[in-house]
Coordinates of C-alpha atoms in Angstrom, one line a residue:
X23 CA -19.0 9.6 -19.8
X24 CA -20.2 12.6 -17.7
X25 CA -19.8 10.4 -14.5
X26 CA -16.3 9.5 -15.5
X27 CA -15.3 13.1 -16.1
X28 CA -16.8 14.1 -12.7
X29 CA -15.0 11.3 -11.0
X30 CA -11.7 12.3 -12.6
X31 CA -12.3 15.9 -11.6
X32 CA -13.0 14.9 -8.0
X33 CA -9.9 12.7 -7.9
X34 CA -7.8 15.6 -9.2
X35 CA -9.2 17.9 -6.6
X36 CA -8.4 15.4 -3.8
X37 CA -4.9 14.9 -5.2
X38 CA -4.3 18.6 -5.5
X39 CA -5.3 19.2 -1.9
X40 CA -3.4 16.2 -0.6
X41 CA -0.3 17.1 -2.5
X42 CA -0.4 20.6 -1.0
X43 CA -0.7 19.2 2.5
X44 CA 2.3 16.8 1.9
X45 CA 4.5 19.7 0.6
X46 CA 3.5 22.2 3.3
X47 CA 6.1 21.1 5.9
X48 CA 8.9 21.5 3.4
X49 CA 7.7 24.8 1.9
X50 CA 10.7 26.7 3.3
X51 CA 13.2 24.2 1.8
X52 CA 11.5 24.3 -1.6
X53 CA 11.3 28.1 -1.6
X54 CA 15.0 28.3 -0.9
X55 CA 15.8 25.7 -3.5
X56 CA 13.7 27.5 -6.1
X57 CA 15.3 30.8 -5.2
X58 CA 18.8 29.4 -5.8
X59 CA 17.7 27.9 -9.1
X60 CA 16.4 31.3 -10.2
X61 CA 19.8 32.8 -9.3
X62 CA 21.4 30.1 -11.4
X63 CA 19.0 30.8 -14.2
X64 CA 19.8 34.6 -14.2
X65 CA 23.6 33.9 -13.9
X66 CA 23.3 31.5 -16.9
X67 CA 21.7 34.0 -19.2
X68 CA 24.0 36.8 -17.9
X69 CA 27.0 34.7 -18.8
X70 CA 25.7 34.0 -22.4
X71 CA 24.8 37.7 -22.8
X72 CA 28.3 38.6 -21.6
X73 CA 29.9 36.2 -24.0
X74 CA 27.7 37.6 -26.8
X75 CA 28.9 41.1 -26.0
X76 CA 32.5 40.0 -26.0
X77 CA 32.2 38.3 -29.4
X78 CA 30.2 41.2 -30.9
X79 CA 32.8 43.7 -29.7
X80 CA 35.6 41.6 -31.1
X81 CA 34.0 41.6 -34.6
X82 CA 33.2 45.3 -34.5
X83 CA 36.3 46.8 -32.8
X84 CA 39.0 44.1 -32.8
X85 CA 40.9 42.9 -29.8
X86 CA 40.5 45.1 -26.7
X87 CA 43.4 46.6 -24.9
X88 CA 42.6 44.8 -21.7
X89 CA 40.2 42.3 -20.1
X90 CA 36.7 43.7 -20.8
X91 CA 34.2 44.0 -18.0
X92 CA 31.9 41.4 -19.7
X93 CA 34.7 38.8 -19.3
X94 CA 34.7 39.2 -15.6
X95 CA 30.9 38.9 -15.6
X96 CA 31.2 35.6 -17.5
X97 CA 33.8 34.3 -15.1
X98 CA 31.8 35.2 -12.0
X99 CA 28.7 33.7 -13.5
X100 CA 30.6 30.5 -14.2
X101 CA 31.2 30.1 -10.4
X102 CA 27.7 31.2 -9.4
X103 CA 25.8 28.8 -11.6
X104 CA 27.2 25.5 -10.3
X105 CA 27.3 26.7 -6.7
X106 CA 23.7 27.8 -6.7
X107 CA 22.7 24.7 -8.6
X108 CA 24.4 22.4 -6.1
X109 CA 23.0 24.2 -3.0
X110 CA 19.5 24.2 -4.6
X111 CA 19.6 20.4 -5.1
X112 CA 20.9 19.9 -1.6
X113 CA 17.8 21.7 -0.2
X114 CA 15.4 20.0 -2.6
X115 CA 16.6 16.5 -1.9
X116 CA 16.6 17.2 1.8
X117 CA 12.9 18.2 1.3
X118 CA 12.2 15.0 -0.8
X119 CA 13.6 12.7 1.9
X120 CA 11.5 14.5 4.5
X121 CA 8.4 14.3 2.4
X122 CA 9.0 10.6 1.9
X123 CA 9.7 9.9 5.6
X124 CA 6.9 12.0 7.0
X125 CA 4.3 10.8 4.5
X126 CA 5.2 7.1 5.1
X127 CA 5.2 7.8 8.9
X128 CA 1.7 9.5 8.7
X129 CA 0.3 6.8 6.5
X130 CA 1.5 4.0 8.8
X131 CA 0.2 5.8 11.8
X132 CA -3.2 6.2 10.1
X133 CA -3.2 2.5 9.1
X134 CA -2.7 1.6 12.7
X135 CA -5.9 3.3 13.6
X136 CA -8.0 1.8 10.7
X137 CA -10.2 -1.1 11.7
X138 CA -8.6 -4.5 11.2
X139 CA -11.4 -5.6 8.9
X140 CA -10.2 -3.0 6.3
X141 CA -7.0 -5.1 5.7
X142 CA -9.1 -8.2 5.3
X143 CA -11.1 -6.6 2.6
X144 CA -8.2 -4.8 0.8
X145 CA -5.2 -7.1 1.4
X146 CA -1.6 -5.9 1.5
X147 CA -1.1 -5.0 -2.2
X148 CA -2.7 -1.6 -2.0
X149 CA -0.8 -0.6 1.2
X150 CA 2.5 -1.9 -0.2
X151 CA 2.1 0.0 -3.5
X152 CA 1.1 3.3 -1.8
X153 CA 3.7 3.2 1.0
X154 CA 6.4 1.9 -1.3
X155 CA 6.4 2.8 -5.0
X156 CA 3.9 5.6 -4.9
X157 CA 5.5 7.7 -2.2
X158 CA 9.0 7.0 -3.5
X159 CA 8.0 8.4 -6.9
X160 CA 7.4 11.8 -5.2
X161 CA 11.2 12.1 -4.8
X162 CA 11.5 13.0 -8.5
X163 CA 8.8 15.7 -8.1
X164 CA 10.2 17.2 -4.9
X165 CA 13.9 16.6 -5.5
X166 CA 14.2 17.5 -9.2
X167 CA 11.1 18.7 -11.0
X168 CA 10.0 21.5 -8.6
X169 CA 13.5 23.2 -8.6
X170 CA 14.3 22.6 -12.3
X171 CA 11.0 23.8 -13.8
X172 CA 11.4 27.4 -12.5
X173 CA 14.9 27.5 -13.8
X174 CA 13.9 26.3 -17.3
X175 CA 11.0 28.8 -17.4
X176 CA 13.2 31.6 -16.2
X177 CA 16.0 31.0 -18.7
X178 CA 13.5 30.6 -21.5
X179 CA 11.8 33.9 -20.7
X180 CA 15.0 35.8 -20.2
X181 CA 16.6 34.5 -23.3
X182 CA 13.5 35.2 -25.3
X183 CA 13.3 38.8 -23.9
X184 CA 17.0 39.5 -24.8
X185 CA 16.6 38.2 -28.3
X186 CA 13.5 40.3 -28.9
X187 CA 15.4 43.3 -27.6
X188 CA 18.3 42.6 -30.1
X189 CA 15.9 42.2 -33.1
X190 CA 12.2 41.4 -32.6
X191 CA 11.7 40.4 -36.3
X192 CA 14.5 37.9 -36.2
X193 CA 13.4 36.6 -32.8
X194 CA 9.9 36.1 -34.1
X195 CA 11.0 34.0 -37.0
X196 CA 13.5 32.0 -35.0
X197 CA 11.2 31.3 -32.1
X198 CA 8.2 30.1 -34.1
X199 CA 9.3 26.4 -34.1
X200 CA 9.8 26.4 -30.4
X201 CA 6.4 28.0 -29.8
X202 CA 4.7 25.5 -32.1
X203 CA 6.5 22.6 -30.4
X204 CA 5.4 23.9 -27.0
X205 CA 1.7 24.0 -28.0
X206 CA 1.9 20.5 -29.5
X207 CA 3.7 19.0 -26.5
X208 CA 1.3 20.6 -24.0
X209 CA -1.7 19.1 -25.7
X210 CA 0.0 15.7 -26.0
X211 CA 1.2 15.5 -22.3
X212 CA -2.0 16.8 -20.7
X213 CA -3.6 13.4 -20.6
X214 CA -2.5 9.8 -21.1
X215 CA -3.4 8.2 -24.5
X216 CA -5.7 5.1 -24.6
X217 CA -2.6 3.1 -25.6
X218 CA -0.7 4.3 -22.5
X219 CA -3.7 3.4 -20.3
X220 CA -4.0 0.0 -21.9
X221 CA -0.3 -0.6 -21.2
X222 CA -0.6 0.4 -17.6
X223 CA -3.4 -2.1 -17.2
X224 CA -1.3 -4.8 -18.9
X225 CA 1.5 -4.0 -16.5
X226 CA -0.7 -4.4 -13.5
X227 CA -2.1 -7.7 -14.9
X228 CA 1.5 -9.0 -15.5
X229 CA 2.4 -8.2 -11.9
X230 CA -0.6 -10.1 -10.6
X231 CA 0.1 -13.1 -12.9
X232 CA 3.8 -13.1 -11.8
X233 CA 2.7 -13.3 -8.1
X234 CA 0.2 -16.0 -9.0
X235 CA 2.8 -18.1 -10.8
X236 CA 5.4 -17.7 -8.0
X237 CA 2.9 -18.8 -5.4
X238 CA 1.4 -21.7 -7.4
X239 CA 4.1 -23.2 -9.5
X240 CA 4.9 -26.0 -7.0
X241 CA 1.3 -27.1 -7.1
X242 CA 1.2 -27.2 -10.9
X243 CA 4.4 -29.1 -11.1
X244 CA 3.2 -31.6 -8.5
X245 CA 0.3 -32.5 -10.8
X246 CA 2.4 -32.4 -14.0
X247 CA 0.7 -29.2 -15.1
X248 CA 3.7 -26.8 -15.3
X249 CA 2.9 -25.7 -18.8
X250 CA -0.7 -25.0 -17.9
X251 CA 0.5 -23.0 -14.9
X252 CA 2.6 -20.7 -17.0
X253 CA -0.1 -20.2 -19.7
X254 CA -1.8 -17.3 -17.9
X255 CA 1.6 -15.7 -17.2
X256 CA 2.6 -16.1 -20.8
X257 CA -0.6 -14.5 -22.0
X258 CA -0.1 -11.6 -19.7
X259 CA 3.5 -11.2 -20.8
X260 CA 2.5 -11.2 -24.5
X261 CA -0.2 -8.6 -23.8
X262 CA 2.3 -6.5 -21.9
X263 CA 4.7 -6.6 -24.9
X264 CA 2.0 -5.9 -27.4
X265 CA 0.6 -2.9 -25.5
X266 CA 4.1 -1.6 -25.0
X267 CA 4.9 -1.7 -28.7
X268 CA 1.5 0.0 -29.5
X269 CA 2.1 2.7 -26.9
X270 CA 5.6 3.3 -28.2
X271 CA 4.4 3.5 -31.8
X272 CA 1.8 6.0 -30.9
X273 CA 4.3 8.0 -28.9
X274 CA 6.8 8.0 -31.8
X275 CA 4.2 9.1 -34.3
X276 CA 2.8 12.0 -32.2
X277 CA 6.1 13.2 -31.0
X278 CA 8.0 13.1 -34.3
X279 CA 7.1 16.7 -35.3
X280 CA 7.7 18.1 -31.8
X281 CA 11.1 16.4 -31.5
X282 CA 12.2 17.9 -34.7
X283 CA 10.8 21.4 -33.9
X284 CA 12.4 21.5 -30.4
X285 CA 15.7 20.0 -31.4
X286 CA 18.6 22.4 -30.5
X287 CA 20.4 21.4 -33.8
X288 CA 17.4 22.3 -35.9
X289 CA 17.0 25.6 -33.9
X290 CA 20.7 26.6 -34.6
X291 CA 20.4 25.6 -38.3
X292 CA 17.2 27.7 -38.6
X293 CA 18.9 30.6 -36.8
X294 CA 21.9 30.5 -39.1
X295 CA 19.7 30.3 -42.3
X296 CA 17.3 33.0 -41.2
X297 CA 20.2 35.2 -40.0
X298 CA 22.0 34.8 -43.3
X299 CA 18.8 35.7 -45.2
X300 CA 18.1 38.8 -43.0
X301 CA 21.7 39.9 -43.3
X302 CA 21.7 39.6 -47.1
X303 CA 18.4 41.5 -47.2
X304 CA 20.0 44.3 -45.1
X305 CA 17.4 43.8 -42.3
X306 CA 19.9 43.0 -39.6
X307 CA 23.6 43.6 -39.0
X308 CA 25.4 40.3 -39.4
X309 CA 27.1 40.6 -36.0
X310 CA 23.7 40.7 -34.3
X311 CA 23.1 37.1 -35.4
X312 CA 25.7 36.0 -32.8
X313 CA 23.3 36.4 -29.8
X314 CA 20.8 34.3 -31.6
X315 CA 23.3 31.5 -32.3
X316 CA 24.3 31.5 -28.6
X317 CA 20.8 31.8 -27.0
X318 CA 18.2 30.3 -29.3
X319 CA 19.0 26.7 -28.2
X320 CA 18.2 27.7 -24.6
X321 CA 14.7 28.7 -25.8
X322 CA 14.3 25.3 -27.6
X323 CA 15.3 23.5 -24.5
X324 CA 12.7 25.4 -22.5
X325 CA 10.0 24.0 -24.9
X326 CA 9.8 20.9 -22.8
X327 CA 9.4 22.7 -19.5
X328 CA 5.6 23.3 -19.6
X329 CA 4.7 19.9 -20.9
X330 CA 6.9 18.3 -18.4
X331 CA 5.3 20.3 -15.6
X332 CA 1.8 19.1 -16.8
X333 CA 2.9 15.5 -16.9
X334 CA 4.6 15.5 -13.5
X335 CA 1.6 17.4 -12.0
X336 CA -0.8 14.7 -13.4
X337 CA 1.4 11.9 -12.0
X338 CA 2.0 13.5 -8.6
X339 CA -1.7 14.3 -8.1
X340 CA -2.5 10.7 -8.9
X341 CA 0.0 9.5 -6.2
X342 CA -1.3 12.1 -3.8
X343 CA -4.8 11.0 -4.4
X344 CA -3.8 7.4 -3.6
X345 CA -2.3 8.6 -0.4
X346 CA -5.3 10.7 0.4
X347 CA -7.6 7.7 -0.2
X348 CA -5.9 5.9 2.7
X349 CA -6.1 9.0 4.9
X350 CA -9.8 9.2 4.0
X351 CA -10.5 5.7 5.4
X352 CA -12.3 6.2 8.7
X353 CA -10.4 5.2 11.9
X354 CA -11.7 3.6 15.0
X355 CA -12.7 6.3 17.5
X356 CA -10.1 6.9 20.1
X357 CA -10.8 5.7 23.6
X358 CA -9.8 6.9 27.0
X359 CA -7.9 4.8 29.4
X360 CA -10.2 2.2 30.8
X361 CA -9.8 0.2 33.9
X362 CA -7.8 -3.0 33.4
X363 CA -9.9 -6.1 33.4
X364 CA -9.1 -8.7 36.0
X365 CA -6.6 -11.4 35.0
X366 CA -9.1 -14.2 35.2
X367 CA -11.3 -15.1 32.2
X368 CA -13.9 -12.3 31.9
X369 CA -17.5 -12.4 30.7
X370 CA -18.3 -11.2 27.2
X371 CA -21.7 -9.8 26.2
X372 CA -23.2 -8.9 22.8
X373 CA -26.2 -6.6 23.4
X374 CA -28.6 -6.0 20.5
X375 CA -25.6 -6.0 18.1
X376 CA -26.3 -4.8 14.5
X377 CA -23.7 -4.6 11.8
X378 CA -23.3 -4.3 8.0
X379 CA -20.4 -3.8 5.7
X380 CA -22.5 -1.3 3.9
X381 CA -25.4 0.8 5.3
X382 CA -27.9 -0.7 2.9
X383 CA -26.8 -4.3 3.5
X384 CA -27.1 -5.3 7.2
X385 CA -25.3 -8.6 8.0
X386 CA -26.2 -9.0 11.7
X387 CA -29.5 -8.2 13.3
X388 CA -30.1 -7.7 17.0
X389 CA -27.5 -10.2 18.3
X390 CA -27.9 -10.9 22.1
X391 CA -25.3 -13.3 23.4
X392 CA -23.4 -13.9 26.6
X393 CA -20.1 -15.7 26.8
X394 CA -19.8 -16.8 30.5
X395 CA -16.3 -16.6 32.0
X396 CA -14.1 -19.6 31.3
X397 CA -16.5 -21.2 28.9
X398 CA -16.5 -22.3 25.2
X399 CA -19.1 -20.8 22.9
X400 CA -19.2 -22.2 19.3
X401 CA -20.8 -20.4 16.4
X402 CA -22.4 -22.7 13.7
X403 CA -24.4 -22.0 10.6
X404 CA -24.4 -22.1 6.9
X405 CA -21.9 -20.1 4.8
X406 CA -23.0 -16.5 4.9
X407 CA -24.9 -16.8 8.1
X408 CA -22.6 -14.2 9.9
X409 CA -20.3 -16.5 12.0
X410 CA -17.0 -14.9 10.9
X411 CA -18.5 -11.4 11.0
X412 CA -19.8 -11.9 14.6
X413 CA -16.5 -13.4 15.8
X414 CA -14.4 -10.6 14.3
X415 CA -16.5 -7.9 16.0
X416 CA -15.1 -9.0 19.3
X417 CA -11.5 -8.1 18.6
X418 CA -12.9 -4.9 17.0
X419 CA -12.1 -5.7 13.4
X420 CA -15.0 -3.3 12.8
X421 CA -17.2 -1.2 15.2
X422 CA -20.9 -2.2 15.5
X423 CA -23.5 -0.1 13.8
X424 CA -25.9 -0.5 16.8
X425 CA -25.8 -2.1 20.2
X426 CA -22.7 -2.8 22.1
X427 CA -20.1 -5.5 22.9
X428 CA -18.7 -5.5 26.4
X429 CA -15.8 -7.2 28.1
X430 CA -15.9 -7.4 31.9
X431 CA -18.9 -5.1 31.9
X432 CA -17.2 -2.4 29.8
X433 CA -17.9 -1.5 26.1
X434 CA -14.9 -2.6 24.0
X435 CA -15.0 0.8 22.4
X436 CA -13.9 2.2 25.7
X437 CA -10.6 0.4 25.7
X438 CA -7.6 1.7 23.9
X439 CA -6.6 -0.7 21.1
X440 CA -3.3 -1.8 22.7
X441 CA -5.1 -2.5 26.0
X442 CA -8.0 -4.4 24.3
X443 CA -5.6 -6.7 22.4
X444 CA -3.8 -7.6 25.6
X445 CA -7.0 -9.3 26.6
X446 CA -8.3 -10.7 23.3
X447 CA -6.2 -13.0 21.2
X448 CA -7.3 -14.6 17.9
X449 CA -6.1 -17.4 15.8
X450 CA -7.6 -17.7 12.3
X451 CA -7.3 -20.3 9.5
X452 CA -4.8 -18.3 7.5
X453 CA -2.5 -16.6 10.0
X454 CA 0.1 -14.0 8.8
X455 CA 3.7 -14.0 9.8
X456 CA 5.9 -11.0 9.4
X457 CA 9.2 -11.1 7.5
X458 CA 11.1 -11.2 10.7
X459 CA 12.7 -13.8 12.9
X460 CA 10.6 -16.6 14.3
X461 CA 11.3 -15.3 17.8
X462 CA 10.1 -11.8 16.8
X463 CA 6.9 -13.3 15.4
X464 CA 6.2 -15.2 18.6
X465 CA 6.9 -12.3 20.9
X466 CA 4.6 -9.9 19.0
X467 CA 2.0 -10.3 21.8
X468 CA 4.6 -9.8 24.5
X469 CA 7.5 -7.7 23.2
X470 CA 9.4 -8.0 26.5
X471 CA 9.4 -11.8 26.5
X472 CA 12.8 -13.4 26.9
X473 CA 14.2 -16.4 24.9
X474 CA 13.2 -18.9 27.6
X475 CA 9.5 -17.7 27.5
X476 CA 9.5 -17.9 23.7
X477 CA 10.9 -21.4 23.7
X478 CA 8.4 -22.5 26.2
X479 CA 5.5 -21.1 24.1
X480 CA 6.9 -22.9 21.0
X481 CA 7.1 -26.1 23.0
X482 CA 3.5 -25.9 24.1
X483 CA 2.5 -25.1 20.5
X484 CA 4.3 -28.3 19.3
X485 CA 6.6 -26.3 16.9
X486 CA 9.8 -26.2 18.9
X487 CA 11.4 -29.2 17.2
X488 CA 10.7 -27.7 13.7
X489 CA 12.2 -24.3 14.7
X490 CA 15.3 -25.9 16.1
X491 CA 15.9 -27.6 12.8
X492 CA 16.0 -24.3 11.0
X493 CA 19.5 -22.9 10.0
X494 CA 19.5 -20.3 12.7
X495 CA 16.8 -21.7 15.0
X496 CA 14.6 -19.0 16.5
X497 CA 16.7 -16.3 14.7
X498 CA 15.7 -17.7 11.3
X499 CA 13.7 -15.1 9.2
X500 CA 10.4 -16.1 7.8
X501 CA 10.6 -16.3 4.0
X502 CA 14.4 -16.2 4.0
X503 CA 15.8 -19.2 5.8
X504 CA 12.5 -20.2 7.5
X505 CA 10.1 -21.7 4.9
X506 CA 7.1 -23.1 6.8
X507 CA 4.1 -25.1 5.8
X508 CA 0.6 -24.0 6.5
X509 CA 0.3 -26.2 9.6
X510 CA 3.7 -25.0 10.9
X511 CA 2.7 -21.4 10.3
X512 CA -0.5 -22.1 12.2
X513 CA 1.4 -23.4 15.2
X514 CA 3.8 -20.4 15.2
X515 CA 0.6 -18.3 15.4
X516 CA -0.7 -20.5 18.3
X517 CA 2.7 -20.0 20.1
X518 CA 2.3 -16.3 19.7
X519 CA -1.2 -16.5 21.3
X520 CA 0.1 -18.8 24.1
X521 CA 2.8 -16.3 24.9
X522 CA 0.4 -13.4 24.9
X523 CA -1.8 -15.3 27.4
X524 CA -4.9 -13.2 26.7
X525 CA -7.9 -14.3 28.8
X526 CA -10.3 -14.2 25.8
X527 CA -9.6 -16.3 22.6
X528 CA -11.4 -16.0 19.3
X529 CA -10.7 -19.2 17.3
X530 CA -11.6 -19.8 13.7
X531 CA -11.3 -23.6 13.5
X532 CA -7.7 -24.0 12.6
X533 CA -7.9 -27.5 11.1
X534 CA -10.7 -27.1 8.6
X535 CA -8.4 -27.7 5.7
X536 CA -5.4 -29.3 7.4
X537 CA -4.1 -32.8 6.7
X538 CA -4.7 -35.4 9.6
X539 CA -1.1 -35.2 10.9
X540 CA -1.0 -31.4 10.9
X541 CA -4.5 -31.3 12.4
X542 CA -3.4 -33.5 15.3
X543 CA -0.4 -31.4 16.1
X544 CA -2.5 -28.2 15.8
X545 CA -5.1 -29.5 18.2
X546 CA -2.4 -30.7 20.6
X547 CA -1.1 -27.1 20.6
X548 CA -4.6 -25.7 21.1
X549 CA -5.0 -27.8 24.2
X550 CA -2.3 -25.6 25.8
X551 CA -3.8 -22.4 24.5
X552 CA -7.4 -22.9 25.6
X553 CA -7.0 -23.6 29.3
X554 CA -8.8 -21.1 31.6
X555 CA -10.0 -18.9 28.7
X556 CA -13.3 -17.4 27.6
X557 CA -13.4 -18.8 24.1
X558 CA -15.5 -18.0 21.0
X559 CA -15.1 -20.6 18.2
X560 CA -16.1 -20.4 14.6
X561 CA -17.1 -24.0 13.9
X562 CA -16.7 -25.5 10.4
X563 CA -16.9 -29.2 11.5
X564 CA -19.6 -29.9 14.0
X565 CA -18.0 -33.0 15.5
X566 CA -15.2 -30.8 16.8
X567 CA -17.4 -28.7 19.1
X568 CA -19.9 -31.2 20.6
X569 CA -18.5 -30.6 24.1
X570 CA -18.8 -26.8 23.9
X571 CA -20.6 -25.1 26.8
X572 CA -22.8 -23.2 24.4
X573 CA -23.5 -23.7 20.7
X574 CA -25.1 -20.8 18.9
X575 CA -27.0 -21.5 15.6
X576 CA -26.9 -18.5 13.3
X577 CA -29.2 -18.1 10.3
X578 CA -29.2 -15.0 8.0
X579 CA -27.5 -12.9 10.6
X580 CA -29.8 -13.8 13.5
X581 CA -29.5 -16.2 16.4
X582 CA -32.0 -19.0 15.7
X583 CA -31.2 -21.1 18.7
X584 CA -28.5 -21.7 21.4
X585 CA -27.8 -24.5 23.9
X586 CA -25.7 -27.6 24.3
X587 CA -25.2 -30.2 21.6
X588 CA -27.7 -32.6 23.1
X589 CA -30.3 -29.8 23.6
X590 CA -30.0 -28.5 20.0
X591 CA -30.3 -32.0 18.5
X592 CA -33.8 -32.1 20.1
X593 CA -35.0 -28.6 19.9
X594 CA -33.5 -27.1 16.7
X595 CA -34.3 -28.9 13.4
X596 CA -31.7 -26.9 11.5
X597 CA -28.9 -28.0 13.9
X598 CA -30.1 -31.6 13.7
X599 CA -30.0 -31.5 9.9
X600 CA -26.5 -30.0 10.0
X601 CA -25.3 -32.7 12.4
X602 CA -26.8 -35.5 10.3
X603 CA -25.1 -34.0 7.2
X604 CA -21.8 -33.7 9.0
X605 CA -21.8 -37.3 10.5
X606 CA -23.6 -39.2 7.8
X607 CA -26.7 -39.6 9.9
X608 CA -24.8 -40.8 13.0
X609 CA -26.3 -39.0 16.1
X610 CA -23.3 -39.0 18.4
X611 CA -20.0 -40.0 16.8
X612 CA -17.9 -38.1 14.3
X613 CA -16.5 -39.7 11.2
X614 CA -12.9 -40.7 11.1
X615 CA -11.7 -37.9 8.9
X616 CA -8.6 -37.0 10.7
X617 CA -7.9 -35.3 14.0
X618 CA -11.0 -33.6 15.4
X619 CA -11.1 -31.4 18.5
X620 CA -13.6 -32.5 21.1
X621 CA -14.2 -30.0 23.7
X622 CA -15.8 -32.0 26.5
X623 CA -16.7 -29.5 29.1
X624 CA -17.9 -30.4 32.5
X625 CA -18.4 -28.4 35.7
X626 CA -15.8 -28.8 38.4
X627 CA -14.7 -27.2 41.6
X628 CA -13.8 -24.5 41.0
X629 CA -14.5 -23.2 37.5
X630 CA -14.5 -25.4 34.4
X631 CA -12.3 -28.3 33.5
X632 CA -11.6 -29.1 29.9
X633 CA -10.8 -32.6 28.6
X634 CA -9.5 -32.3 25.0
X635 CA -9.2 -35.4 22.9
X636 CA -7.6 -35.9 19.5
X637 CA -9.0 -38.9 17.7
X638 CA -10.1 -40.3 21.0
X639 CA -6.7 -40.0 22.7
X640 CA -6.2 -37.4 25.5
X641 CA -4.2 -34.4 24.5
X642 CA -2.6 -32.7 27.5
X643 CA -0.3 -29.7 27.5
X644 CA 3.3 -30.7 27.4

């Protein structure tokens, strides 16, 4: 319990500091908006006081001979209030739009400097929620709440002061309900109830189940399990409804008294009853009840100002804390401008590389590895041996904890990110496409590429025919009028890498879970991509990498052995066992399980020549 309180206090402090930083650039606009609201508040009270004086004078002295001065005050105030109110909101909404824009811009700029591995760990949901809904919710705080609260507080204080000046005893009795309601509301709104917290959790669960159902309903229907597929969604929806009803019931019970006490109608009735009693007792002149009838409802309305401020503050600090959590994520150290590597395939070296996702849990230990220019290096090993981690360190998904990775003799940390990614491309098993046109997705690696270059890359990736079948061809938008299968998405990603033409390629075997037809097409595309590259392959199917120049066996984050396929069969028992398990004991041939990529590499004059086969048939670039 103590730890939870400490965590909440720490989060509140972070949120408070981040919120202040977000509002600092618009401080001038907000000060101007608040000043105008204060003018409107004073003008509002002045107009009611003027009206009270006019009515009191009419009762006491009858109709005046001319227009009283108080009438002119009321008229002028009637123009000042809406004018000040409108100008105030113009400033506050300008501030809210600026806060939204600048916060989103700064968050996105920071995200661009965060290691790529962070997105692998956290996914897109957190980023989407923070950049979208959370930051948008600040509009209500900046645009409405910050200007209105000072106005409510000012009108409440001024109205209360005037009524106390008229008759403090009557004011004391009339204002007791509003004071009690304020205390109760402040206590209620300071923190969320357990029922509200439970409902928020149910809402998040329902959102997750909705996404799950939308993504998987076709699979459930395919196997005749549509009802089973909706069961988890139905359970989440039922829980959402139940928690909503419980939260509303609790809210209704605890707010019943405060709603009655702060009601303007109740306030006026109480004022009339108390005023009549005081007048009958001779404690107050009957005409002095008029100011209370005119102004007491303003006090009751102000009852909600302090609780509202607390509630909005709590929500805003929570949002600011979520934004601050992203800003707190460490960024990759900035690098100076490094010399451009040569266009030919460069050498890559891992020198005593050590890395762990947490300081107390190292994953890689003292990796020493050299990728010779223009060769294929395959990483093999059991699940959890560090293959994917090692491969992702090359495109700098994370920075190493110790040692160094160099490209063309230079530490990759010395290259600016945009320069590094011009020389390292990567194609993984689950590529991501943006919700843009197919053409825009392919040209990501080369923004200046023209339509002819994009079409040529698509043709080499064996995806051109499918793209041309789309309603708008290369202008079709992914997820709108371009719905692609997994294999087709993979080939668009390969087309992107082909167009980028980076001399280093990191390849997570793209066909580990593909059907035979898609695997054949993907490997045909890869034959175009892999020519004259320094390649690092994460191997999931050993028969696909028997022709690699170098096969590296990883075990528990260390290099156990390296060499060619033939060498490792003889010298490394672990590799020999893996090969026997993958081929059913056959020493040299792979099972007929679909298209397999065979990288048969042989020296030639000059450099290296690759012969790539798909199910025994030569696959050459088209």
